[in-house]
Amino acid sequence: MRKSLVLLLLYTAISRADTCSTIASQTNIDVAYPLELDYIHEQEKYWSTSCISLKPSCILFPTSAAEVSTILQAINEGDESFAVKSGGHNPNNYFSSVASGPLISTARLNEAILNSNTGVLRMGPGNRLDDIAKKLQGSGWTFVGGRIGNTGTGGLMLGGGLSYMSAQYGWAASSALEYEVVLANGTIVTASDTENADLARALRGGGNNFGIVTTYTLQTYRQGNIWGGNVIFKHDDKVASNLLRAVRDFTEYNIDDRAAVIVTAERSTGLVIPELIDIELLDTWILFLFYDGPTPPGNLFRNFTEAGVPIANFAKQRTYSEYISGSNWVVVKGSVVQIGTETIPLPSSQDSDVVMEGIHEHWRSVSSKTLLELGGIASIAYQPFPKAITRQAKARAPDLIDADDGADRLILELNYSFIPQIDYEKMGDVLEETYTGVRQRVLGWQEEGILSDVYCPIFMNYGFYRQNYWERLRPESRAFAQQVAAKYDPNNFFRNRTGGWKP
């Protein structure tokens, strides 16, 4: 009798700790286990194979906020770690991936309902950016999303979201009017500027610390055909100097907020670029040009397109949907992906060469260590962060990034991809050396008076797990996030049970 009671108690404890079996036996929520097709298919959708290799105990597929609430209540009964996955773009292990715990996939929270009169869109986090662009195609409305179509909307919005249209409308999160959120205890609430406004602000740049967003209500904007595409140059010192000068000057002097650029340098022992450009030994510059209209003014991008003799120029008029879905070639399949970032003050025109070429020389020196890595690809993207973005963001909604509009900046995205998963930490050291070297140079130039001493938060959507996102925000923003987390998650459920940067 006593043995039976012990076994019963043991079975009960195991059952309480096993969210997968609880959800499978007591609800109609779809649960996929290892070796099942839904599990395999969903697990393959991460950008990095390091995340794919982390095997959750099951994958849960809720279709509503109520079902997410049920799942969180079940997880609360045990002590498992868990993760929430939108598009799987974030390559940091355990941020949207988990080993031996339940994974909540938002794939079936994929509604996209547009009010064609007002442009207000109700969007689920299960959509990717190209999904939304396709669903809005032909409506005359567009959304402020990211630049790579395969990116999930959930993580993008919670990190802020940098868009080709940010100089017009601010961060992607700046256009969020309302959030439907499931809190740690399963309570479903609305967050907006008039209801739970502190939570709404915290969700704009606060990551996954406050709840699971099941619906975003967004303002979209009028748009017809756009112009854009990639322009590719083979690297040489003159092209590099011209492009680094061009992106610096564009950030300060461009007055047409419909225009955007990303200037990317790529190095690899081999990579196939779409549209039949095959380069065995890659050392190139790949530009992403964008204009929110059918044709840009004639000289707008001349400093970029005439930086040298391009290998190829694919810029043309097209729909936004075609453009953003056509960017998915940048997703490197079958590789470990690591992304880091830095934000730097824009150097003056006088000091442009010292700063821009100094940073680029540092990147080339460090990235050379990766070129013999199996499948190694190194890239650096120079992305304008002009005053116009912060002006538009502040005009629309408060956020935790809280950048001032008194200075222009550049956001650097640093990417390394490679095949051997065993080299995850070794390559992480190289990435850390890259962004740390940039930071040290910036601080040195500030001491010398070459760069202005301005607030430079790092951008969550590009952050490496070793970087401290919260320490780079204003102290007031971090304190506010801590207050909001304590209010809406007093038991530290999200802090203790899932990954990500914690305030």
Short mmCIF file of C-alpha atoms in Angstrom, two decimals:
data_model
loop_
_atom_site.label_atom_id
_atom_site.label_comp_id
_atom_site.label_asym_id
_atom_site.label_seq_id
_atom_site.Cartn_x
_atom_site.Cartn_y
_atom_site.Cartn_z
CA MET A 1 0.00 0.00 0.00
CA ARG A 2 2.79 2.38 0.98
CA LYS A 3 4.73 1.51 -2.21
CA SER A 4 1.65 2.20 -4.32
CA LEU A 5 1.18 5.58 -2.66
CA VAL A 6 4.83 6.52 -3.33
CA LEU A 7 4.47 5.52 -6.98
CA LEU A 8 1.25 7.53 -7.26
CA LEU A 9 2.88 10.61 -5.78
CA LEU A 10 5.89 10.18 -8.07
CA TYR A 11 3.64 9.80 -11.10
CA THR A 12 1.68 12.90 -10.07
CA ALA A 13 4.86 14.95 -9.67
CA ILE A 14 6.14 13.84 -13.07
CA SER A 15 2.78 14.59 -14.69
CA ARG A 16 2.64 18.05 -13.11
CA ALA A 17 6.10 18.81 -14.42
CA ASP A 18 5.36 17.56 -17.93
CA THR A 19 3.51 20.32 -19.76
CA CYS A 20 3.48 18.31 -22.98
CA SER A 21 1.50 15.40 -21.55
CA THR A 22 -0.82 17.73 -19.63
CA ILE A 23 -1.70 19.75 -22.73
CA ALA A 24 -2.01 16.63 -24.90
CA SER A 25 -4.32 14.81 -22.48
CA GLN A 26 -6.45 17.67 -21.19
CA THR A 27 -6.89 20.07 -24.13
CA ASN A 28 -7.47 20.18 -27.88
CA ILE A 29 -4.25 22.13 -28.50
CA ASP A 30 -2.03 20.44 -31.08
CA VAL A 31 1.09 18.90 -29.57
CA ALA A 32 3.90 17.57 -31.76
CA TYR A 33 6.56 15.20 -30.43
CA PRO A 34 10.00 14.29 -31.79
CA LEU A 35 9.88 12.21 -35.00
CA GLU A 36 6.45 13.61 -35.88
CA LEU A 37 6.30 15.62 -39.12
CA ASP A 38 4.92 18.81 -37.53
CA TYR A 39 7.74 18.75 -34.99
CA ILE A 40 10.44 18.17 -37.61
CA HIS A 41 9.03 20.79 -39.96
CA GLU A 42 8.74 23.49 -37.29
CA GLN A 43 12.14 22.72 -35.78
CA GLU A 44 13.81 23.22 -39.17
CA LYS A 45 12.58 26.83 -39.40
CA TYR A 46 15.33 28.39 -37.31
CA TRP A 47 17.93 30.51 -39.09
CA SER A 48 20.76 28.84 -37.15
CA THR A 49 21.46 25.12 -36.95
CA SER A 50 22.61 25.65 -33.36
CA CYS A 51 18.97 26.38 -32.48
CA ILE A 52 17.75 23.44 -34.56
CA SER A 53 20.03 21.14 -32.57
CA LEU A 54 18.28 22.09 -29.30
CA LYS A 55 15.42 19.61 -29.09
CA PRO A 56 12.30 20.65 -27.17
CA SER A 57 10.33 17.96 -25.39
CA CYS A 58 7.38 18.89 -27.60
CA ILE A 59 6.16 21.73 -29.76
CA LEU A 60 2.81 23.33 -28.90
CA PHE A 61 0.73 25.02 -31.59
CA PRO A 62 -1.85 27.37 -30.01
CA THR A 63 -4.37 29.10 -32.27
CA SER A 64 -5.66 31.76 -29.87
CA ALA A 65 -4.77 33.81 -26.81
CA ALA A 66 -6.98 31.50 -24.76
CA GLU A 67 -4.89 28.51 -25.77
CA VAL A 68 -1.65 30.36 -24.96
CA SER A 69 -3.18 31.11 -21.57
CA THR A 70 -3.89 27.42 -21.02
CA ILE A 71 -0.31 26.54 -21.95
CA LEU A 72 1.22 29.10 -19.59
CA GLN A 73 -0.96 27.91 -16.72
CA ALA A 74 0.26 24.37 -17.37
CA ILE A 75 3.91 25.46 -17.51
CA ASN A 76 3.41 27.27 -14.20
CA GLU A 77 2.53 23.94 -12.60
CA GLY A 78 5.98 22.54 -13.26
CA ASP A 79 9.56 23.75 -13.37
CA GLU A 80 10.50 23.29 -17.02
CA SER A 81 12.28 25.84 -19.10
CA PHE A 82 10.40 26.84 -22.23
CA ALA A 83 10.69 29.08 -25.27
CA VAL A 84 8.40 31.01 -27.60
CA LYS A 85 9.15 31.04 -31.32
CA SER A 86 7.87 33.37 -34.02
CA GLY A 87 10.14 33.14 -37.09
CA GLY A 88 13.28 31.74 -35.45
CA HIS A 89 15.40 34.59 -36.79
CA ASN A 90 17.24 35.22 -33.52
CA PRO A 91 20.22 32.84 -33.62
CA ASN A 92 21.07 33.05 -29.91
CA ASN A 93 20.61 29.63 -28.34
CA TYR A 94 17.72 29.47 -25.84
CA PHE A 95 16.23 32.84 -26.83
CA SER A 96 13.54 31.28 -29.01
CA SER A 97 14.73 27.70 -28.69
CA VAL A 98 14.86 25.22 -25.83
CA ALA A 99 16.23 21.80 -24.96
CA SER A 100 14.07 19.30 -23.03
CA GLY A 101 11.25 21.74 -22.39
CA PRO A 102 8.13 22.80 -24.30
CA LEU A 103 8.41 25.12 -27.28
CA ILE A 104 5.43 27.37 -27.98
CA SER A 105 5.22 27.97 -31.72
CA THR A 106 3.16 30.96 -32.83
CA ALA A 107 2.97 29.61 -36.39
CA ARG A 108 -0.82 29.23 -36.23
CA LEU A 109 -1.36 32.66 -34.69
CA ASN A 110 -1.12 33.99 -38.21
CA GLU A 111 -4.17 36.18 -38.75
CA ALA A 112 -3.80 39.33 -40.83
CA ILE A 113 -7.01 41.36 -40.94
CA LEU A 114 -6.84 44.77 -42.62
CA ASN A 115 -9.36 47.57 -42.38
CA SER A 116 -9.06 48.83 -45.93
CA ASN A 117 -10.53 52.23 -44.99
CA THR A 118 -8.27 53.08 -42.04
CA GLY A 119 -5.26 50.91 -42.76
CA VAL A 120 -5.41 49.37 -39.28
CA LEU A 121 -4.07 45.80 -39.34
CA ARG A 122 -4.59 43.03 -36.80
CA MET A 123 -1.60 40.74 -37.14
CA GLY A 124 -0.56 37.56 -35.37
CA PRO A 125 3.09 36.83 -34.49
CA GLY A 126 2.96 33.65 -36.56
CA ASN A 127 3.36 35.72 -39.72
CA ARG A 128 6.71 36.32 -41.33
CA LEU A 129 7.39 39.63 -43.01
CA ASP A 130 6.91 38.25 -46.50
CA ASP A 131 3.63 36.67 -45.37
CA ILE A 132 2.29 40.08 -44.37
CA ALA A 133 3.63 41.77 -47.50
CA LYS A 134 1.91 39.14 -49.64
CA LYS A 135 -1.36 39.46 -47.72
CA LEU A 136 -1.32 43.25 -48.11
CA GLN A 137 -0.30 43.15 -51.76
CA GLY A 138 -2.83 45.02 -53.88
CA SER A 139 -4.49 46.71 -50.90
CA GLY A 140 -2.62 50.01 -51.32
CA TRP A 141 -1.35 49.71 -47.73
CA THR A 142 2.04 48.63 -46.38
CA PHE A 143 3.47 47.86 -42.96
CA VAL A 144 6.67 49.06 -41.33
CA GLY A 145 8.54 45.78 -41.07
CA GLY A 146 12.10 44.59 -41.38
CA ARG A 147 14.15 44.04 -44.50
CA ILE A 148 14.40 40.23 -44.83
CA GLY A 149 11.14 38.53 -45.72
CA ASN A 150 11.79 35.34 -43.75
CA THR A 151 11.99 37.26 -40.45
CA GLY A 152 9.21 36.56 -37.97
CA THR A 153 7.05 39.49 -36.95
CA GLY A 154 6.96 38.65 -33.23
CA GLY A 155 10.63 39.06 -32.38
CA LEU A 156 11.01 41.95 -34.79
CA MET A 157 8.27 43.98 -33.08
CA LEU A 158 9.47 43.28 -29.54
CA GLY A 159 13.03 44.33 -30.41
CA GLY A 160 11.93 47.59 -32.02
CA GLY A 161 12.29 46.70 -35.69
CA LEU A 162 14.40 48.67 -38.16
CA SER A 163 12.72 49.17 -41.53
CA TYR A 164 13.42 50.66 -44.93
CA MET A 165 10.58 53.01 -43.98
CA SER A 166 11.83 53.95 -40.50
CA ALA A 167 12.83 57.48 -41.54
CA GLN A 168 9.19 58.01 -42.49
CA TYR A 169 7.45 56.17 -39.66
CA GLY A 170 9.93 55.25 -36.92
CA TRP A 171 10.60 51.74 -35.63
CA ALA A 172 8.28 48.93 -36.60
CA ALA A 173 7.07 49.01 -32.99
CA SER A 174 6.28 52.72 -33.30
CA SER A 175 3.23 51.84 -35.40
CA ALA A 176 1.83 49.40 -32.83
CA LEU A 177 -1.50 50.77 -31.61
CA GLU A 178 -2.48 47.89 -29.35
CA TYR A 179 -1.22 44.54 -28.09
CA GLU A 180 -3.13 41.47 -26.96
CA VAL A 181 -0.88 39.96 -24.29
CA VAL A 182 -0.99 36.78 -22.23
CA LEU A 183 0.70 37.41 -18.89
CA ALA A 184 2.76 34.91 -16.91
CA ASN A 185 -0.24 33.72 -14.88
CA GLY A 186 -2.39 33.22 -17.99
CA THR A 187 -4.36 36.46 -17.72
CA ILE A 188 -5.16 38.00 -21.10
CA VAL A 189 -4.86 41.79 -21.21
CA THR A 190 -4.84 44.61 -23.73
CA ALA A 191 -1.94 47.06 -23.79
CA SER A 192 -2.21 50.39 -25.58
CA ASP A 193 -1.60 54.06 -24.92
CA THR A 194 -4.91 54.20 -23.00
CA GLU A 195 -4.97 50.77 -21.33
CA ASN A 196 -1.96 49.30 -19.51
CA ALA A 197 0.12 51.99 -21.17
CA ASP A 198 3.22 51.09 -19.16
CA LEU A 199 3.11 47.57 -20.59
CA ALA A 200 2.64 48.90 -24.13
CA ARG A 201 5.73 51.07 -23.78
CA ALA A 202 7.77 48.21 -22.32
CA LEU A 203 6.85 45.96 -25.25
CA ARG A 204 8.43 48.46 -27.67
CA GLY A 205 12.03 47.37 -27.32
CA GLY A 206 11.65 45.25 -24.18
CA GLY A 207 11.77 41.78 -25.69
CA ASN A 208 10.11 38.74 -24.17
CA ASN A 209 10.13 39.83 -20.53
CA PHE A 210 6.53 40.85 -19.91
CA GLY A 211 4.18 38.41 -21.61
CA ILE A 212 3.42 36.62 -24.86
CA VAL A 213 1.92 38.90 -27.48
CA THR A 214 -0.74 37.04 -29.45
CA THR A 215 -2.01 39.94 -31.60
CA TYR A 216 -0.48 43.22 -32.75
CA THR A 217 -2.80 45.98 -33.93
CA LEU A 218 -0.77 48.19 -36.25
CA GLN A 219 -1.19 51.31 -38.33
CA THR A 220 -0.21 50.67 -41.93
CA TYR A 221 0.54 53.32 -44.56
CA ARG A 222 -0.31 54.04 -48.16
CA GLN A 223 2.09 52.62 -50.73
CA GLY A 224 2.21 51.79 -54.44
CA ASN A 225 5.11 50.20 -56.30
CA ILE A 226 8.57 50.76 -54.89
CA TRP A 227 12.05 50.84 -56.42
CA GLY A 228 14.94 48.86 -55.09
CA GLY A 229 17.34 45.96 -55.29
CA ASN A 230 20.93 44.88 -54.82
CA VAL A 231 23.97 46.48 -56.42
CA ILE A 232 27.15 44.40 -56.15
CA PHE A 233 30.79 45.48 -56.32
CA LYS A 234 34.00 43.52 -56.11
CA HIS A 235 36.06 44.77 -53.19
CA ASP A 236 39.02 47.03 -53.66
CA ASP A 237 40.33 49.85 -51.51
CA LYS A 238 38.84 52.60 -53.66
CA VAL A 239 35.36 51.04 -53.77
CA ALA A 240 35.50 50.51 -50.00
CA SER A 241 36.51 54.11 -49.35
CA ASN A 242 33.82 55.45 -51.69
CA LEU A 243 31.04 53.34 -50.16
CA LEU A 244 32.02 54.10 -46.57
CA ARG A 245 32.01 57.80 -47.41
CA ALA A 246 28.69 57.44 -49.24
CA VAL A 247 26.86 55.79 -46.32
CA ARG A 248 28.23 58.39 -43.90
CA ASP A 249 27.15 61.26 -46.13
CA PHE A 250 23.74 59.72 -46.83
CA THR A 251 23.05 59.44 -43.09
CA GLU A 252 23.70 63.14 -42.53
CA TYR A 253 22.65 64.82 -45.77
CA ASN A 254 19.76 62.80 -47.21
CA ILE A 255 16.52 64.77 -46.89
CA ASP A 256 14.25 62.35 -48.78
CA ASP A 257 12.87 60.12 -46.05
CA ARG A 258 11.48 57.71 -48.62
CA ALA A 259 15.05 56.57 -49.39
CA ALA A 260 17.01 53.95 -47.47
CA VAL A 261 20.26 52.03 -47.89
CA ILE A 262 22.19 49.19 -46.31
CA VAL A 263 25.87 48.93 -47.23
CA THR A 264 27.15 45.41 -46.64
CA ALA A 265 30.61 43.91 -47.05
CA GLU A 266 30.80 40.13 -47.48
CA ARG A 267 33.76 37.78 -47.26
CA SER A 268 33.78 34.03 -47.77
CA THR A 269 35.59 31.12 -49.34
CA GLY A 270 32.51 30.47 -51.44
CA LEU A 271 28.93 31.69 -51.79
CA VAL A 272 26.29 31.62 -54.48
CA ILE A 273 24.37 34.87 -54.88
CA PRO A 274 20.96 34.67 -56.57
CA GLU A 275 20.22 35.77 -60.11
CA LEU A 276 23.12 33.68 -61.43
CA ILE A 277 26.06 35.47 -59.83
CA ASP A 278 28.47 32.75 -58.66
CA ILE A 279 31.64 33.92 -56.95
CA GLU A 280 34.07 31.27 -55.72
CA LEU A 281 36.17 33.57 -53.54
CA LEU A 282 33.83 36.18 -52.22
CA ASP A 283 35.13 39.60 -51.25
CA THR A 284 32.38 41.96 -52.27
CA TRP A 285 30.15 44.83 -51.34
CA ILE A 286 26.42 44.20 -51.63
CA LEU A 287 24.19 47.26 -51.43
CA PHE A 288 20.50 47.19 -50.57
CA LEU A 289 18.85 50.24 -52.11
CA PHE A 290 15.23 51.19 -51.44
CA TYR A 291 12.94 54.00 -52.49
CA ASP A 292 9.31 54.22 -51.40
CA GLY A 293 8.05 55.21 -54.83
CA PRO A 294 8.31 53.90 -58.40
CA THR A 295 11.43 55.90 -59.30
CA PRO A 296 13.98 57.70 -57.13
CA PRO A 297 15.24 61.18 -58.04
CA GLY A 298 18.07 60.81 -60.52
CA ASN A 299 21.06 61.58 -58.30
CA LEU A 300 19.77 60.25 -55.01
CA PHE A 301 21.85 57.06 -54.96
CA ARG A 302 24.61 58.16 -57.33
CA ASN A 303 27.34 58.10 -54.67
CA PHE A 304 26.54 54.42 -54.17
CA THR A 305 25.96 53.23 -57.72
CA GLU A 306 29.04 55.09 -59.00
CA ALA A 307 31.37 53.98 -56.20
CA GLY A 308 33.03 51.73 -58.75
CA VAL A 309 32.10 49.47 -61.64
CA PRO A 310 29.35 47.17 -60.34
CA ILE A 311 29.39 43.44 -60.97
CA ALA A 312 25.61 43.58 -61.14
CA ASN A 313 22.75 46.01 -60.57
CA PHE A 314 19.33 44.52 -59.81
CA ALA A 315 17.61 47.71 -58.66
CA LYS A 316 14.31 48.25 -60.43
CA GLN A 317 10.65 49.08 -59.88
CA ARG A 318 8.64 46.27 -58.27
CA THR A 319 6.04 45.63 -55.60
CA TYR A 320 7.08 45.74 -51.98
CA SER A 321 6.03 42.11 -51.66
CA GLU A 322 8.34 41.11 -54.50
CA TYR A 323 11.18 43.10 -53.01
CA ILE A 324 11.01 41.78 -49.47
CA SER A 325 10.48 38.15 -50.48
CA GLY A 326 13.38 38.51 -52.92
CA SER A 327 15.71 39.29 -50.02
CA ASN A 328 15.49 35.80 -48.52
CA TRP A 329 18.67 34.73 -50.29
CA VAL A 330 20.60 36.22 -47.36
CA VAL A 331 19.39 33.40 -45.08
CA VAL A 332 22.31 30.94 -45.04
CA LYS A 333 20.84 27.44 -44.91
CA GLY A 334 22.51 24.63 -43.02
CA SER A 335 24.85 26.85 -41.00
CA VAL A 336 25.35 28.13 -37.50
CA VAL A 337 24.59 31.85 -37.53
CA GLN A 338 25.86 34.39 -35.03
CA ILE A 339 24.87 38.06 -35.07
CA GLY A 340 26.25 40.93 -33.03
CA THR A 341 25.91 44.68 -33.24
CA GLU A 342 27.24 48.09 -32.34
CA THR A 343 25.81 51.59 -32.59
CA ILE A 344 28.23 54.41 -33.27
CA PRO A 345 27.92 58.19 -33.46
CA LEU A 346 28.12 59.42 -37.03
CA PRO A 347 31.56 60.92 -37.61
CA SER A 348 31.87 64.38 -39.06
CA SER A 349 32.66 64.71 -42.74
CA GLN A 350 36.16 65.81 -41.76
CA ASP A 351 36.77 62.69 -39.65
CA SER A 352 34.89 60.23 -41.85
CA ASP A 353 37.94 58.45 -43.22
CA VAL A 354 39.56 58.00 -39.81
CA VAL A 355 36.45 56.47 -38.25
CA MET A 356 34.77 54.62 -41.10
CA GLU A 357 37.93 53.16 -42.59
CA GLY A 358 39.33 52.46 -39.13
CA ILE A 359 36.27 50.38 -38.22
CA HIS A 360 36.28 48.60 -41.55
CA GLU A 361 39.98 47.79 -41.32
CA HIS A 362 39.36 46.31 -37.87
CA TRP A 363 36.51 44.18 -39.22
CA ARG A 364 38.60 42.89 -42.12
CA SER A 365 41.45 42.02 -39.77
CA VAL A 366 39.29 40.07 -37.31
CA SER A 367 37.06 38.47 -39.94
CA SER A 368 40.16 37.04 -41.67
CA LYS A 369 40.28 34.53 -38.82
CA THR A 370 37.01 33.01 -40.04
CA LEU A 371 37.84 32.50 -43.70
CA LEU A 372 39.31 29.03 -43.21
CA GLU A 373 36.32 27.95 -41.12
CA LEU A 374 34.24 25.35 -42.94
CA GLY A 375 31.40 27.24 -44.63
CA GLY A 376 32.63 30.48 -43.12
CA ILE A 377 30.94 33.71 -44.23
CA ALA A 378 31.63 37.07 -42.60
CA SER A 379 29.63 40.24 -43.17
CA ILE A 380 29.29 43.73 -41.80
CA ALA A 381 26.31 45.96 -42.60
CA TYR A 382 26.45 49.73 -42.20
CA GLN A 383 22.90 50.96 -41.58
CA PRO A 384 21.97 54.64 -41.29
CA PHE A 385 20.30 55.68 -38.03
CA PRO A 386 19.51 59.33 -38.86
CA LYS A 387 17.71 61.82 -36.67
CA ALA A 388 14.59 61.31 -38.77
CA ILE A 389 14.07 57.82 -37.32
CA THR A 390 14.08 59.04 -33.73
CA ARG A 391 11.88 62.03 -34.58
CA GLN A 392 9.28 59.76 -36.15
CA ALA A 393 9.50 57.19 -33.36
CA LYS A 394 8.98 59.81 -30.65
CA ALA A 395 6.06 61.35 -32.54
CA ARG A 396 4.20 58.03 -32.60
CA ALA A 397 4.69 56.10 -29.37
CA PRO A 398 7.04 55.88 -26.38
CA ASP A 399 9.59 53.06 -26.42
CA LEU A 400 12.47 51.76 -24.34
CA ILE A 401 15.10 52.59 -26.97
CA ASP A 402 14.41 56.26 -26.28
CA ALA A 403 17.01 57.62 -28.69
CA ASP A 404 17.22 61.39 -28.91
CA ASP A 405 17.04 63.26 -32.20
CA GLY A 406 20.04 65.41 -31.48
CA ALA A 407 22.54 63.20 -33.31
CA ASP A 408 22.86 60.95 -36.32
CA ARG A 409 24.17 57.44 -35.77
CA LEU A 410 25.03 54.23 -37.60
CA ILE A 411 23.90 50.74 -36.61
CA LEU A 412 26.41 48.02 -37.45
CA GLU A 413 25.21 44.46 -37.95
CA LEU A 414 27.99 41.87 -37.64
CA ASN A 415 27.36 38.36 -38.95
CA TYR A 416 29.40 35.18 -38.93
CA SER A 417 28.05 31.90 -40.26
CA PHE A 418 29.81 28.55 -40.37
CA ILE A 419 29.01 24.84 -40.43
CA PRO A 420 30.67 23.04 -37.46
CA GLN A 421 28.44 23.44 -34.42
CA ILE A 422 31.35 22.45 -32.21
CA ASP A 423 32.88 25.86 -33.02
CA TYR A 424 29.96 27.83 -31.55
CA GLU A 425 31.93 29.31 -28.64
CA LYS A 426 35.16 29.72 -30.61
CA MET A 427 33.38 31.71 -33.29
CA GLY A 428 31.52 33.56 -30.57
CA ASP A 429 34.91 34.73 -29.31
CA VAL A 430 35.66 36.11 -32.78
CA LEU A 431 32.32 37.92 -32.88
CA GLU A 432 32.95 39.36 -29.41
CA GLU A 433 36.40 40.52 -30.53
CA THR A 434 34.75 42.22 -33.50
CA TYR A 435 32.11 44.26 -31.69
CA THR A 436 34.32 44.91 -28.66
CA GLY A 437 37.01 46.27 -30.95
CA VAL A 438 34.50 48.63 -32.55
CA ARG A 439 33.34 49.81 -29.14
CA GLN A 440 36.87 50.40 -27.87
CA ARG A 441 37.70 52.43 -30.95
CA VAL A 442 34.58 54.53 -30.55
CA LEU A 443 35.36 55.25 -26.90
CA GLY A 444 38.91 56.19 -27.82
CA TRP A 445 37.77 58.55 -30.57
CA GLN A 446 35.32 60.13 -28.14
CA GLU A 447 38.14 60.77 -25.66
CA GLU A 448 40.13 62.38 -28.48
CA GLY A 449 37.15 64.52 -29.52
CA ILE A 450 36.93 62.87 -32.94
CA LEU A 451 33.47 61.46 -32.17
CA SER A 452 30.76 63.16 -30.13
CA ASP A 453 29.76 61.62 -26.81
CA VAL A 454 26.17 60.68 -27.59
CA TYR A 455 23.82 57.99 -26.32
CA CYS A 456 24.31 54.84 -28.42
CA PRO A 457 21.98 51.98 -27.44
CA ILE A 458 22.62 48.65 -29.06
CA PHE A 459 19.84 47.29 -31.25
CA MET A 460 18.10 44.28 -29.70
CA ASN A 461 17.21 42.60 -33.00
CA TYR A 462 20.93 42.23 -33.81
CA GLY A 463 22.35 41.59 -30.35
CA PHE A 464 24.65 38.69 -29.46
CA TYR A 465 23.79 36.89 -26.24
CA ARG A 466 27.04 38.03 -24.59
CA GLN A 467 26.17 41.69 -25.14
CA ASN A 468 24.28 43.43 -22.36
CA TYR A 469 21.32 45.07 -24.06
CA TRP A 470 19.94 46.62 -20.89
CA GLU A 471 23.21 48.23 -19.78
CA ARG A 472 23.37 50.11 -23.07
CA LEU A 473 19.90 51.62 -22.63
CA ARG A 474 19.33 54.71 -20.56
CA PRO A 475 19.25 53.86 -16.82
CA GLU A 476 15.72 55.28 -16.70
CA SER A 477 14.57 52.83 -19.40
CA ARG A 478 16.06 49.87 -17.58
CA ALA A 479 14.51 50.92 -14.26
CA PHE A 480 11.15 51.37 -15.98
CA ALA A 481 11.39 47.88 -17.52
CA GLN A 482 12.18 46.39 -14.11
CA GLN A 483 9.12 48.10 -12.62
CA VAL A 484 6.87 46.84 -15.41
CA ALA A 485 8.23 43.29 -15.11
CA ALA A 486 7.66 43.35 -11.35
CA LYS A 487 4.09 44.56 -11.86
CA TYR A 488 3.00 42.13 -14.59
CA ASP A 489 5.26 39.18 -13.70
CA PRO A 490 5.79 39.41 -9.93
CA ASN A 491 6.99 35.81 -9.65
CA ASN A 492 9.75 36.28 -12.27
CA PHE A 493 8.27 33.59 -14.49
CA PHE A 494 9.76 34.93 -17.72
CA ARG A 495 13.02 35.92 -16.04
CA ASN A 496 13.62 32.46 -14.63
CA ARG A 497 12.03 30.12 -17.13
CA THR A 498 12.93 31.36 -20.60
CA GLY A 499 15.92 32.92 -22.35
CA GLY A 500 16.66 36.43 -23.58
CA TRP A 501 18.13 39.59 -22.09
CA LYS A 502 16.66 40.32 -18.64
CA PRO A 503 16.37 43.86 -17.23
#
